[in-house]
Amino acid sequence: MRKPIIAGNWKMYKTVGEAVNFVAAFKEKTAGVSGVEMVLCPPFTALAAVAQRLAGSGIELGAQNMHWQPEGAYTGEIAPGMLREIGCKYVILGHSERRQYFGETDELVNKKVKAALEHGLTPIVCVGERLEERESGQTEAVVRRQVEGALAGLASRQVAGLVVAYEPVWAIGTGRTASAEDAQQVNAFIRSILRRLFGDDAADAVRIQYGGSVKPGNAAGLMAQPDIDGALVGGASLDAASFAEIVKNSAPAEE
Ligand code: 13P
């Protein structure tokens, strides 16, 4: 069974003080939750303080981006080993905002995915079509190109440990969620690509999240789909109460 993974992508929100307050509240609200992995992805400046407050809580830490080189003259960039040292387990790569505003290509995302794996970080690889691509029937072609590009040259055992996030761009920050059925359809399509390229074991093990206007009220319906193994949450992850609700609504029912 794939354990659901709910990650909060804080984007460019929260000072260190705000992040620390969030963690205190969130830990309290999720105490006793089991069967679901929780990840917080604060901005770089808050990683150290959040890492310290998460120690021993079972809640994992992730970054939102990184450079692909181990070190070097790259002003303003952060290297994979720096993220490991500070306690990150995950790193979000290829988010649509990175692709849109910072020119990230599938080739660049592929370099970052390989670098993350070399340094013991688990990538959360983001893919998803834009509105005009969906409306012109290109969703599968776009998602296929992004998945194949981001994961080119990886071994099956590496793919098995990955997280992929399907985030339709038109659903991000718009309040317009993909229906659970639409999201399931694309997530299943992604798994079929992985099955063809990397085999059954990798395809069955990889966790595929949905992201785009996930809220406490729609989380359970999304999570009930067979190929949706978690959520990547933006806006609703900024509030401890709403993010804790999403986590609780995503936890598997008690046996
Ligand atoms: P929202 O949840 O705000 O739509 O953002 C989704 C997202 O981009 C997470 O990475």
PDB file of N, CA and C in Angstrom, residues 94 96 99 125-131 133 139 142-143 145-147 165-170 172 186 190:
ATOM      1  N   GLY A  94      10.542  21.507 -10.491  1.00  0.00           N
ATOM      2  CA  GLY A  94       9.757  21.707 -11.705  1.00  0.00           C
ATOM      3  C   GLY A  94       8.353  22.224 -11.464  1.00  0.00           C
ATOM      4  N   SER A  96       5.182  24.495 -11.600  1.00  0.00           N
ATOM      5  CA  SER A  96       4.768  25.285 -12.779  1.00  0.00           C
ATOM      6  C   SER A  96       5.161  26.754 -12.640  1.00  0.00           C
ATOM      7  N   ARG A  99       8.601  26.918 -13.840  1.00  0.00           N
ATOM      8  CA  ARG A  99       8.625  26.787 -15.309  1.00  0.00           C
ATOM      9  C   ARG A  99       8.173  28.109 -15.947  1.00  0.00           C
ATOM     10  N   VAL A 125       8.304  15.762  -8.052  1.00  0.00           N
ATOM     11  CA  VAL A 125       8.416  16.254  -9.431  1.00  0.00           C
ATOM     12  C   VAL A 125       7.050  16.730  -9.920  1.00  0.00           C
ATOM     13  N   CYS A 126       6.957  18.021 -10.248  1.00  0.00           N
ATOM     14  CA  CYS A 126       5.661  18.588 -10.621  1.00  0.00           C
ATOM     15  C   CYS A 126       5.466  18.600 -12.132  1.00  0.00           C
ATOM     16  N   VAL A 127       4.286  18.182 -12.545  1.00  0.00           N
ATOM     17  CA  VAL A 127       3.896  18.237 -13.955  1.00  0.00           C
ATOM     18  C   VAL A 127       2.450  18.742 -14.016  1.00  0.00           C
ATOM     19  N   GLY A 128       2.039  19.218 -15.182  1.00  0.00           N
ATOM     20  CA  GLY A 128       0.651  19.653 -15.327  1.00  0.00           C
ATOM     21  C   GLY A 128       0.493  20.580 -16.516  1.00  0.00           C
ATOM     22  N   GLU A 129      -0.690  20.511 -17.114  1.00  0.00           N
ATOM     23  CA  GLU A 129      -0.957  21.271 -18.341  1.00  0.00           C
ATOM     24  C   GLU A 129      -1.540  22.642 -18.027  1.00  0.00           C
ATOM     25  N   ARG A 130      -1.364  23.590 -18.942  1.00  0.00           N
ATOM     26  CA  ARG A 130      -1.986  24.903 -18.832  1.00  0.00           C
ATOM     27  C   ARG A 130      -3.404  24.848 -19.406  1.00  0.00           C
ATOM     28  N   LEU A 131      -4.177  25.886 -19.108  1.00  0.00           N
ATOM     29  CA  LEU A 131      -5.596  25.874 -19.517  1.00  0.00           C
ATOM     30  C   LEU A 131      -5.753  25.688 -21.024  1.00  0.00           C
ATOM     31  N   GLU A 133      -3.813  24.335 -23.059  1.00  0.00           N
ATOM     32  CA  GLU A 133      -3.408  22.976 -23.458  1.00  0.00           C
ATOM     33  C   GLU A 133      -4.534  21.981 -23.168  1.00  0.00           C
ATOM     34  N   THR A 139      -3.675  17.633 -22.990  1.00  0.00           N
ATOM     35  CA  THR A 139      -3.270  17.309 -21.623  1.00  0.00           C
ATOM     36  C   THR A 139      -2.312  16.115 -21.579  1.00  0.00           C
ATOM     37  N   VAL A 142       1.184  16.783 -23.136  1.00  0.00           N
ATOM     38  CA  VAL A 142       2.016  17.671 -22.307  1.00  0.00           C
ATOM     39  C   VAL A 142       2.556  16.915 -21.091  1.00  0.00           C
ATOM     40  N   VAL A 143       1.662  16.214 -20.418  1.00  0.00           N
ATOM     41  CA  VAL A 143       2.071  15.511 -19.205  1.00  0.00           C
ATOM     42  C   VAL A 143       3.073  14.400 -19.549  1.00  0.00           C
ATOM     43  N   ARG A 145       5.220  14.386 -22.052  1.00  0.00           N
ATOM     44  CA  ARG A 145       6.514  15.024 -22.342  1.00  0.00           C
ATOM     45  C   ARG A 145       7.214  15.443 -21.047  1.00  0.00           C
ATOM     46  N   GLN A 146       6.457  15.985 -20.109  1.00  0.00           N
ATOM     47  CA  GLN A 146       7.063  16.443 -18.849  1.00  0.00           C
ATOM     48  C   GLN A 146       7.575  15.266 -18.017  1.00  0.00           C
ATOM     49  N   VAL A 147       6.779  14.197 -17.940  1.00  0.00           N
ATOM     50  CA  VAL A 147       7.194  13.032 -17.135  1.00  0.00           C
ATOM     51  C   VAL A 147       8.422  12.380 -17.772  1.00  0.00           C
ATOM     52  N   ALA A 165       3.906  15.027  -8.616  1.00  0.00           N
ATOM     53  CA  ALA A 165       2.713  15.824  -8.304  1.00  0.00           C
ATOM     54  C   ALA A 165       2.073  16.272  -9.604  1.00  0.00           C
ATOM     55  N   TYR A 166       0.827  15.847  -9.815  1.00  0.00           N
ATOM     56  CA  TYR A 166       0.081  16.350 -10.969  1.00  0.00           C
ATOM     57  C   TYR A 166      -0.647  17.619 -10.546  1.00  0.00           C
ATOM     58  N   GLU A 167      -0.214  18.742 -11.111  1.00  0.00           N
ATOM     59  CA  GLU A 167      -0.814  20.030 -10.775  1.00  0.00           C
ATOM     60  C   GLU A 167      -1.247  20.739 -12.062  1.00  0.00           C
ATOM     61  N   PRO A 168      -2.519  20.597 -12.442  1.00  0.00           N
ATOM     62  CA  PRO A 168      -2.985  21.347 -13.612  1.00  0.00           C
ATOM     63  C   PRO A 168      -2.866  22.842 -13.315  1.00  0.00           C
ATOM     64  N   VAL A 169      -2.192  23.573 -14.209  1.00  0.00           N
ATOM     65  CA  VAL A 169      -1.864  24.974 -13.919  1.00  0.00           C
ATOM     66  C   VAL A 169      -3.125  25.808 -13.696  1.00  0.00           C
ATOM     67  N   TRP A 170      -4.192  25.474 -14.429  1.00  0.00           N
ATOM     68  CA  TRP A 170      -5.438  26.237 -14.322  1.00  0.00           C
ATOM     69  C   TRP A 170      -6.142  26.037 -12.979  1.00  0.00           C
ATOM     70  N   ILE A 172      -4.336  25.985 -10.036  1.00  0.00           N
ATOM     71  CA  ILE A 172      -3.456  26.473  -8.971  1.00  0.00           C
ATOM     72  C   ILE A 172      -3.861  27.884  -8.563  1.00  0.00           C
ATOM     73  N   VAL A 186      -5.830  11.623 -15.000  1.00  0.00           N
ATOM     74  CA  VAL A 186      -4.456  12.010 -15.356  1.00  0.00           C
ATOM     75  C   VAL A 186      -3.454  11.280 -14.466  1.00  0.00           C
ATOM     76  N   ILE A 190      -0.391   9.015 -15.765  1.00  0.00           N
ATOM     77  CA  ILE A 190       1.019   9.156 -15.363  1.00  0.00           C
ATOM     78  C   ILE A 190       1.569   7.797 -14.911  1.00  0.00           C
TER      79      ILE A 190
END
